[in-house]
Coordinates of C-alpha atoms and ligand atoms in Angstrom, one line a residue:
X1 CA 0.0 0.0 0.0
X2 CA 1.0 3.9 0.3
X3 CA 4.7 4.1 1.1
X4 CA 4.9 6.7 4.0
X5 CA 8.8 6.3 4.7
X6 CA 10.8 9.0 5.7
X7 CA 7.2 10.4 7.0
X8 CA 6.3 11.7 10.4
X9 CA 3.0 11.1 11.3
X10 CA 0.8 11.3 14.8
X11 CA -2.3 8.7 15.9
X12 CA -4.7 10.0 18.3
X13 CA -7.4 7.1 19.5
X14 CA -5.5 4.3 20.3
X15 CA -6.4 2.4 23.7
X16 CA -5.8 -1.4 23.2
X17 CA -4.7 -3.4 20.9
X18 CA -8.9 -3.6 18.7
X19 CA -8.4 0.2 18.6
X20 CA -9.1 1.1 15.0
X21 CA -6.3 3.4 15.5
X22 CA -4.1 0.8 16.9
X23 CA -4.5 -1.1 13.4
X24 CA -3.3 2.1 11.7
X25 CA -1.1 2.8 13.7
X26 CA 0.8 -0.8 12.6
X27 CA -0.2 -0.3 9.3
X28 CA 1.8 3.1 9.0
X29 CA 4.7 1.9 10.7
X30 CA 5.6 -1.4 8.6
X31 CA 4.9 1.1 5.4
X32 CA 8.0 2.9 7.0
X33 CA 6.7 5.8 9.1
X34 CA 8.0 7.7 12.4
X35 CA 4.7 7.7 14.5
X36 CA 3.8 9.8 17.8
X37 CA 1.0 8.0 19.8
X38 CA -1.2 9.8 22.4
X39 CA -2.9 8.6 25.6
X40 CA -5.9 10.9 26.8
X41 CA -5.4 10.1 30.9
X42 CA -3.0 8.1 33.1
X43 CA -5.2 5.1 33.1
X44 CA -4.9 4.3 29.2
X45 CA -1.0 5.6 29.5
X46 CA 0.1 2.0 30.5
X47 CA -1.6 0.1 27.6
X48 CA -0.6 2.7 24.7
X49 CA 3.2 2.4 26.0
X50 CA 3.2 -1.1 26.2
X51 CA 1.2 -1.1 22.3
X52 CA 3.8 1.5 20.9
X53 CA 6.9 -0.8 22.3
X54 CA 6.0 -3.2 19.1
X55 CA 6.8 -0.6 17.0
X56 CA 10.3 1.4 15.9
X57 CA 11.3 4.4 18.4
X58 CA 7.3 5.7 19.3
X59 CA 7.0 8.7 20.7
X60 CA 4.4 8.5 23.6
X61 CA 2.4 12.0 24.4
X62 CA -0.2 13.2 26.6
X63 CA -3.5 14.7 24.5
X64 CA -6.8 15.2 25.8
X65 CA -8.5 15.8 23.1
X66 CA -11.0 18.5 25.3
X67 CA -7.9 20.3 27.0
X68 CA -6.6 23.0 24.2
X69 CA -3.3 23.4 26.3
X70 CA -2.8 19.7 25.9
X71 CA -3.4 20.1 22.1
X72 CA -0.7 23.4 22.1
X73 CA 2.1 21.0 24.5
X74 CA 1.5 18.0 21.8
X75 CA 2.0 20.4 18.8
X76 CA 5.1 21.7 20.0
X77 CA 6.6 18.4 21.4
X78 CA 6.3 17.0 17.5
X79 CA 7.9 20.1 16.1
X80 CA 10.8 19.9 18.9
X81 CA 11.3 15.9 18.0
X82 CA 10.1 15.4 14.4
X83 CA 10.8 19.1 12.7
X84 CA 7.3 19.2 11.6
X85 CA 4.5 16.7 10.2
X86 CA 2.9 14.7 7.4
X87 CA -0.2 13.5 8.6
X88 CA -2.5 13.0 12.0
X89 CA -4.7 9.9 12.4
X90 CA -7.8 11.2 14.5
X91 CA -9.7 8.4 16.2
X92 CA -10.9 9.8 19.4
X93 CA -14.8 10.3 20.0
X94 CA -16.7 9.8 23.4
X95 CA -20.5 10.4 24.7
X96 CA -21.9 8.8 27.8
X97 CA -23.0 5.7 28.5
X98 CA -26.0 7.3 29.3
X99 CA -26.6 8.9 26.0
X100 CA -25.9 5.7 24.3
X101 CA -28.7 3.7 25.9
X102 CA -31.7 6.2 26.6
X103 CA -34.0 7.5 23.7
X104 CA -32.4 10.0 22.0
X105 CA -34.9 13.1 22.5
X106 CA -34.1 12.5 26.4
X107 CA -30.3 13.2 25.4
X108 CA -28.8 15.9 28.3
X109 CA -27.6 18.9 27.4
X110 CA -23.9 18.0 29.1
X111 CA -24.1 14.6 27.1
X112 CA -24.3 16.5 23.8
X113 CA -22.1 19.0 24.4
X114 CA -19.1 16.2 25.6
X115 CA -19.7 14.0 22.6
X116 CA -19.7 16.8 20.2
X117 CA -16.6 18.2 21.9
X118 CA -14.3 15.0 21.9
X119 CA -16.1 13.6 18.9
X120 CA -16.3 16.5 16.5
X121 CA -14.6 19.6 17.9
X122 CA -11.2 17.9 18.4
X123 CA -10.9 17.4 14.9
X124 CA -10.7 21.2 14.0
X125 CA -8.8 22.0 17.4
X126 CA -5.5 19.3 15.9
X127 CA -5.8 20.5 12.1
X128 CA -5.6 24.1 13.9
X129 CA -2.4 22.8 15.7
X130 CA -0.4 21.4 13.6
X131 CA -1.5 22.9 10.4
X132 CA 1.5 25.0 10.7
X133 CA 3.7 21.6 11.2
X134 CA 2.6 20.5 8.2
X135 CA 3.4 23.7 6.3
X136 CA 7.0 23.2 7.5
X137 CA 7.1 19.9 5.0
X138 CA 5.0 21.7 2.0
X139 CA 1.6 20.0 3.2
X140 CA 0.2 16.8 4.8
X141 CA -3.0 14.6 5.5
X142 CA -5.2 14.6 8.1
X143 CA -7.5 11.7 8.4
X144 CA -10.2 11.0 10.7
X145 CA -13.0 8.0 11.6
X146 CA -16.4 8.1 11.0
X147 CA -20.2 6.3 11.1
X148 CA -22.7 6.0 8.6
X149 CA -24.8 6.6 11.8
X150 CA -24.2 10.4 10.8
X151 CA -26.6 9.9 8.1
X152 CA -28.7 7.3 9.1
X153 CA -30.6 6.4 12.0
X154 CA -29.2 2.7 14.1
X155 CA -31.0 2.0 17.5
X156 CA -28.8 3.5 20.5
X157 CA -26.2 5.6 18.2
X158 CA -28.1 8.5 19.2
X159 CA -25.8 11.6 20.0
X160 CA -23.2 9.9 18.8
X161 CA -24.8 9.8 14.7
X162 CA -25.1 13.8 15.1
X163 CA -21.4 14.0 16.6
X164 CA -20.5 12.1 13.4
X165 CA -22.8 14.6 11.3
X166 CA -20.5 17.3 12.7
X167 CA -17.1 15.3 12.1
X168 CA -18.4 15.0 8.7
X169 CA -19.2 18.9 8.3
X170 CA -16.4 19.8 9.9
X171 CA -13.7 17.6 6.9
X172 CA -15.3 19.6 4.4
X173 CA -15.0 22.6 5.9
X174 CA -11.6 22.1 7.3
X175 CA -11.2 20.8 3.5
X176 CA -11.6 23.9 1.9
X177 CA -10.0 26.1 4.6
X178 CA -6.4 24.3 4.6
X179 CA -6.2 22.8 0.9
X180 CA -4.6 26.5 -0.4
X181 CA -2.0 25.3 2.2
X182 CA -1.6 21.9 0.3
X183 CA -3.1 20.3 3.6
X184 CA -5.5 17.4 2.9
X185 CA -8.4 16.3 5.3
X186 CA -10.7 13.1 4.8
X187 CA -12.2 10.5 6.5
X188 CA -12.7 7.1 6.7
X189 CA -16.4 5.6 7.5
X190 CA -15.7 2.1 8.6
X191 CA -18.4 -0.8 9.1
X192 CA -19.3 -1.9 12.6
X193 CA -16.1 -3.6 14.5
X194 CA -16.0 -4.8 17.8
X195 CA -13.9 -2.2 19.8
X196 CA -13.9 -0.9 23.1
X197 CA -16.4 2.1 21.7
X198 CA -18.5 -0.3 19.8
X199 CA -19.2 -1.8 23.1
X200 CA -20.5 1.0 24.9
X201 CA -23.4 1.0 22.2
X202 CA -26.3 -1.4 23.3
X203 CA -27.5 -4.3 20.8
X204 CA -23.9 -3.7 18.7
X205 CA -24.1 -7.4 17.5
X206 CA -27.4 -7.1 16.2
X207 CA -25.7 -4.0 14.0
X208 CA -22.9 -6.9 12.6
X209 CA -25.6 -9.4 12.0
X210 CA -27.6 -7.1 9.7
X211 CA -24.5 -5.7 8.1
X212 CA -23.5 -10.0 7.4
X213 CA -27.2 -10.2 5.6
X214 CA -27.2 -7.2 3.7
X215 CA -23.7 -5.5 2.5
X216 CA -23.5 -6.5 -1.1
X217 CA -19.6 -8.4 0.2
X218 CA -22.0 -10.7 2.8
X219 CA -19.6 -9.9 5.8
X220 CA -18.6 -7.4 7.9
X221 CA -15.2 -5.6 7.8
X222 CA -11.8 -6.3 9.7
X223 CA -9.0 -3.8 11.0
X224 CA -6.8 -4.6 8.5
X225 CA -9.2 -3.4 5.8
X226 CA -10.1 -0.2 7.3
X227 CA -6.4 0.4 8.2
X228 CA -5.0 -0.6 4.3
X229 CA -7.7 2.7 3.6
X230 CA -6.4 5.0 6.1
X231 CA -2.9 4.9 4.1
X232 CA -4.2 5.2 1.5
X233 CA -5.7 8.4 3.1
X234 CA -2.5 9.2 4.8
X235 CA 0.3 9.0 1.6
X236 CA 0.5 10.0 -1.3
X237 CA -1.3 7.5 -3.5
X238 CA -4.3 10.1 -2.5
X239 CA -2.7 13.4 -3.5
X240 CA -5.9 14.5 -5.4
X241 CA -8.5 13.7 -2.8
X242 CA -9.9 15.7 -0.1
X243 CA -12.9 16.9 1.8
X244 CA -13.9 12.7 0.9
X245 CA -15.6 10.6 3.4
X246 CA -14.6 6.9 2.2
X247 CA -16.6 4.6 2.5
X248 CA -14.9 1.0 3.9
X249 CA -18.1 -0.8 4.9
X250 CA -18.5 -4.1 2.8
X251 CA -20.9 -1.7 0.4
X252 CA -23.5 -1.7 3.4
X253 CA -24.3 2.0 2.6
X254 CA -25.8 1.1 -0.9
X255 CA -28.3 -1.7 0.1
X256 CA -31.9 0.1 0.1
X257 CA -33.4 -3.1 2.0
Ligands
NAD1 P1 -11.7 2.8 20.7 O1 -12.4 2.9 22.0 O2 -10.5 1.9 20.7 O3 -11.2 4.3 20.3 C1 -11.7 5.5 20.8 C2 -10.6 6.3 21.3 O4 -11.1 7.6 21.7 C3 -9.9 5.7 22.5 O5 -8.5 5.5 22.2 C4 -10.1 6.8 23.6 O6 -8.9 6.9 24.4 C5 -10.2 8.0 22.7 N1 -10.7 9.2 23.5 C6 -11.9 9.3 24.1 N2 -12.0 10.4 24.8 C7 -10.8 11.1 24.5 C8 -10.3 12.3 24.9 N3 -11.0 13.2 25.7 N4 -9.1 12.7 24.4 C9 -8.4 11.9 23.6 N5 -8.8 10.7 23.2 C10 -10.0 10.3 23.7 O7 -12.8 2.5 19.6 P2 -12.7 2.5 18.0 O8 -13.9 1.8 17.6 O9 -11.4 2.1 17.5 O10 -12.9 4.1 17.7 C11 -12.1 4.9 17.0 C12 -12.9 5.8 16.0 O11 -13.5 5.0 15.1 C13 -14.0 6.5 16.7 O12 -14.1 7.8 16.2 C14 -15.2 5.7 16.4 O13 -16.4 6.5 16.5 C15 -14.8 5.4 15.0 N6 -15.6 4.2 14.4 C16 -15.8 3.1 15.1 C17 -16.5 2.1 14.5 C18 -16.7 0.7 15.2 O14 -17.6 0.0 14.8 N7 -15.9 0.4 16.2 C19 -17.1 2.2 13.2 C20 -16.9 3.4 12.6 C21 -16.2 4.5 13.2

């Protein structure tokens, strides 16, 4: 796939080892590039160091994704150590359990506001930061993760789907603002996988058994797949594209029934 070597590159959203960004992470490092990896609190800092020790010379960073002075510290650690960067792999989202299991018109006020922060806000808060990082090396690729739930309704995705509406808004927008700087911002819209945020969604498996009946491939999607298009995403083979939301979902999002 895309051949990122000689590339410096940084992977928010990795927290074990089904992390979506977890299989990205590997995936840009055996195509050859330097990565930074982030933990968002001391509790996940233990698995994402123990992760990152499979791969060649990590750097391991602090970033909650809600803290803006943990977003400035993180930009200015990669320019310190990597001179600047070529692409950022956003995985991080969040809402409450709460909001996840509840109809969605009794969704809080605090609920909505968290998961559109972490989930939606973050992304334009990193392309801020290290837009000018990415300057330094005549451009770069930021690539983030998305649901189909952001245009269609699946029980208990609730303020999560409109968090992913946002997301979706916010890579065209960011799209248009940062291409005159030859920065590049998609995403990828994977199909269900069983991850540590998949679980906080009730009835997930029912979501995976009607993707198995009805995507036009008759199966859901692994990590590898999803990963193999975040490069794609991430190097160069995509020069031309941005502002995309791929699609990596077995064709689920064409079936009408
Ligand atoms: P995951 O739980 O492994 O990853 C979510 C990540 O978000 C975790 O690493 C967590 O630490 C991070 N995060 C949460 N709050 C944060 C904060 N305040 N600051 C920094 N990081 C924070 O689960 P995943 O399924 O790999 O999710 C990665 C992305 O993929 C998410 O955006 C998710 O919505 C998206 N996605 C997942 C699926 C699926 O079925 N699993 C499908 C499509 C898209």
């Amino acid at each position: 796939m895309g051949d990122l070597s000689g590339r410096h590159g940084l992977i928010v959203g990795v927290a074990n080892k089904r992390s979506i960004a977890w299989a990205i992470a590997q995936a840009a490092a055996a195509s050859g590039a330097r990565l930074a990896l982030t933990y968002p609190n001391d509790r996940l800092e233990e698995n994402v160091r123990e992760l990152a020790a499979a791969i060649d010379d990590p750097l391991i960073l602090p970033c909650d994704v809600t803290r803006d002075e943990q977003i400035a510290d993180l930009a200015s650690t990669l320019d310190r150590e990597f001179g600047g960067l070529d692409f950022v792999l956003h995985g991080a989202a969040y809402a409450p359990s709460a909001e996840l299991s509840r109809p969605f018109v009794e969704t809080s006020r605090e609920g909505f506001r968290l998961a559109l922060d972490v989930s939606a806000y973050s992304l334009i808060g990193l392309a801020r930061a290290v837009a000018p990082l990415m300057e330094k090396r005549g451009g770069g690729s930021i690539v983030t993760l998305t649901y189909l739930g952001s245009e269609r309704v699946f029980p208990n995705y609730n303020v999560m789907g409109v968090a992913k509406a946002a997301l979706e808004a916010s890579v065209r927008y960011l799209a248009a603002d940062l291409g005159g700087r030859a920065i590049r911002v998609n995403a990828v819209s994977a199909g269900p996988l069983k991850t540590l945020a998949a679980a906080g969604i009730s009835g997930f498996s029912s979501i995976l058994q009607v993707y198995r009946e009805r995507a036009p491939l008759r199966r859901n999607v692994d990590l590898a797949e999803v990963a193999d298009a975040a490069i794609f995403l991430l190097g160069p083979a995509s020069r031309g594209v941005t502002g995309e939301v791929l699609m990596v979902d077995a064709g689920f999002h064409v079936s009408g029934i």
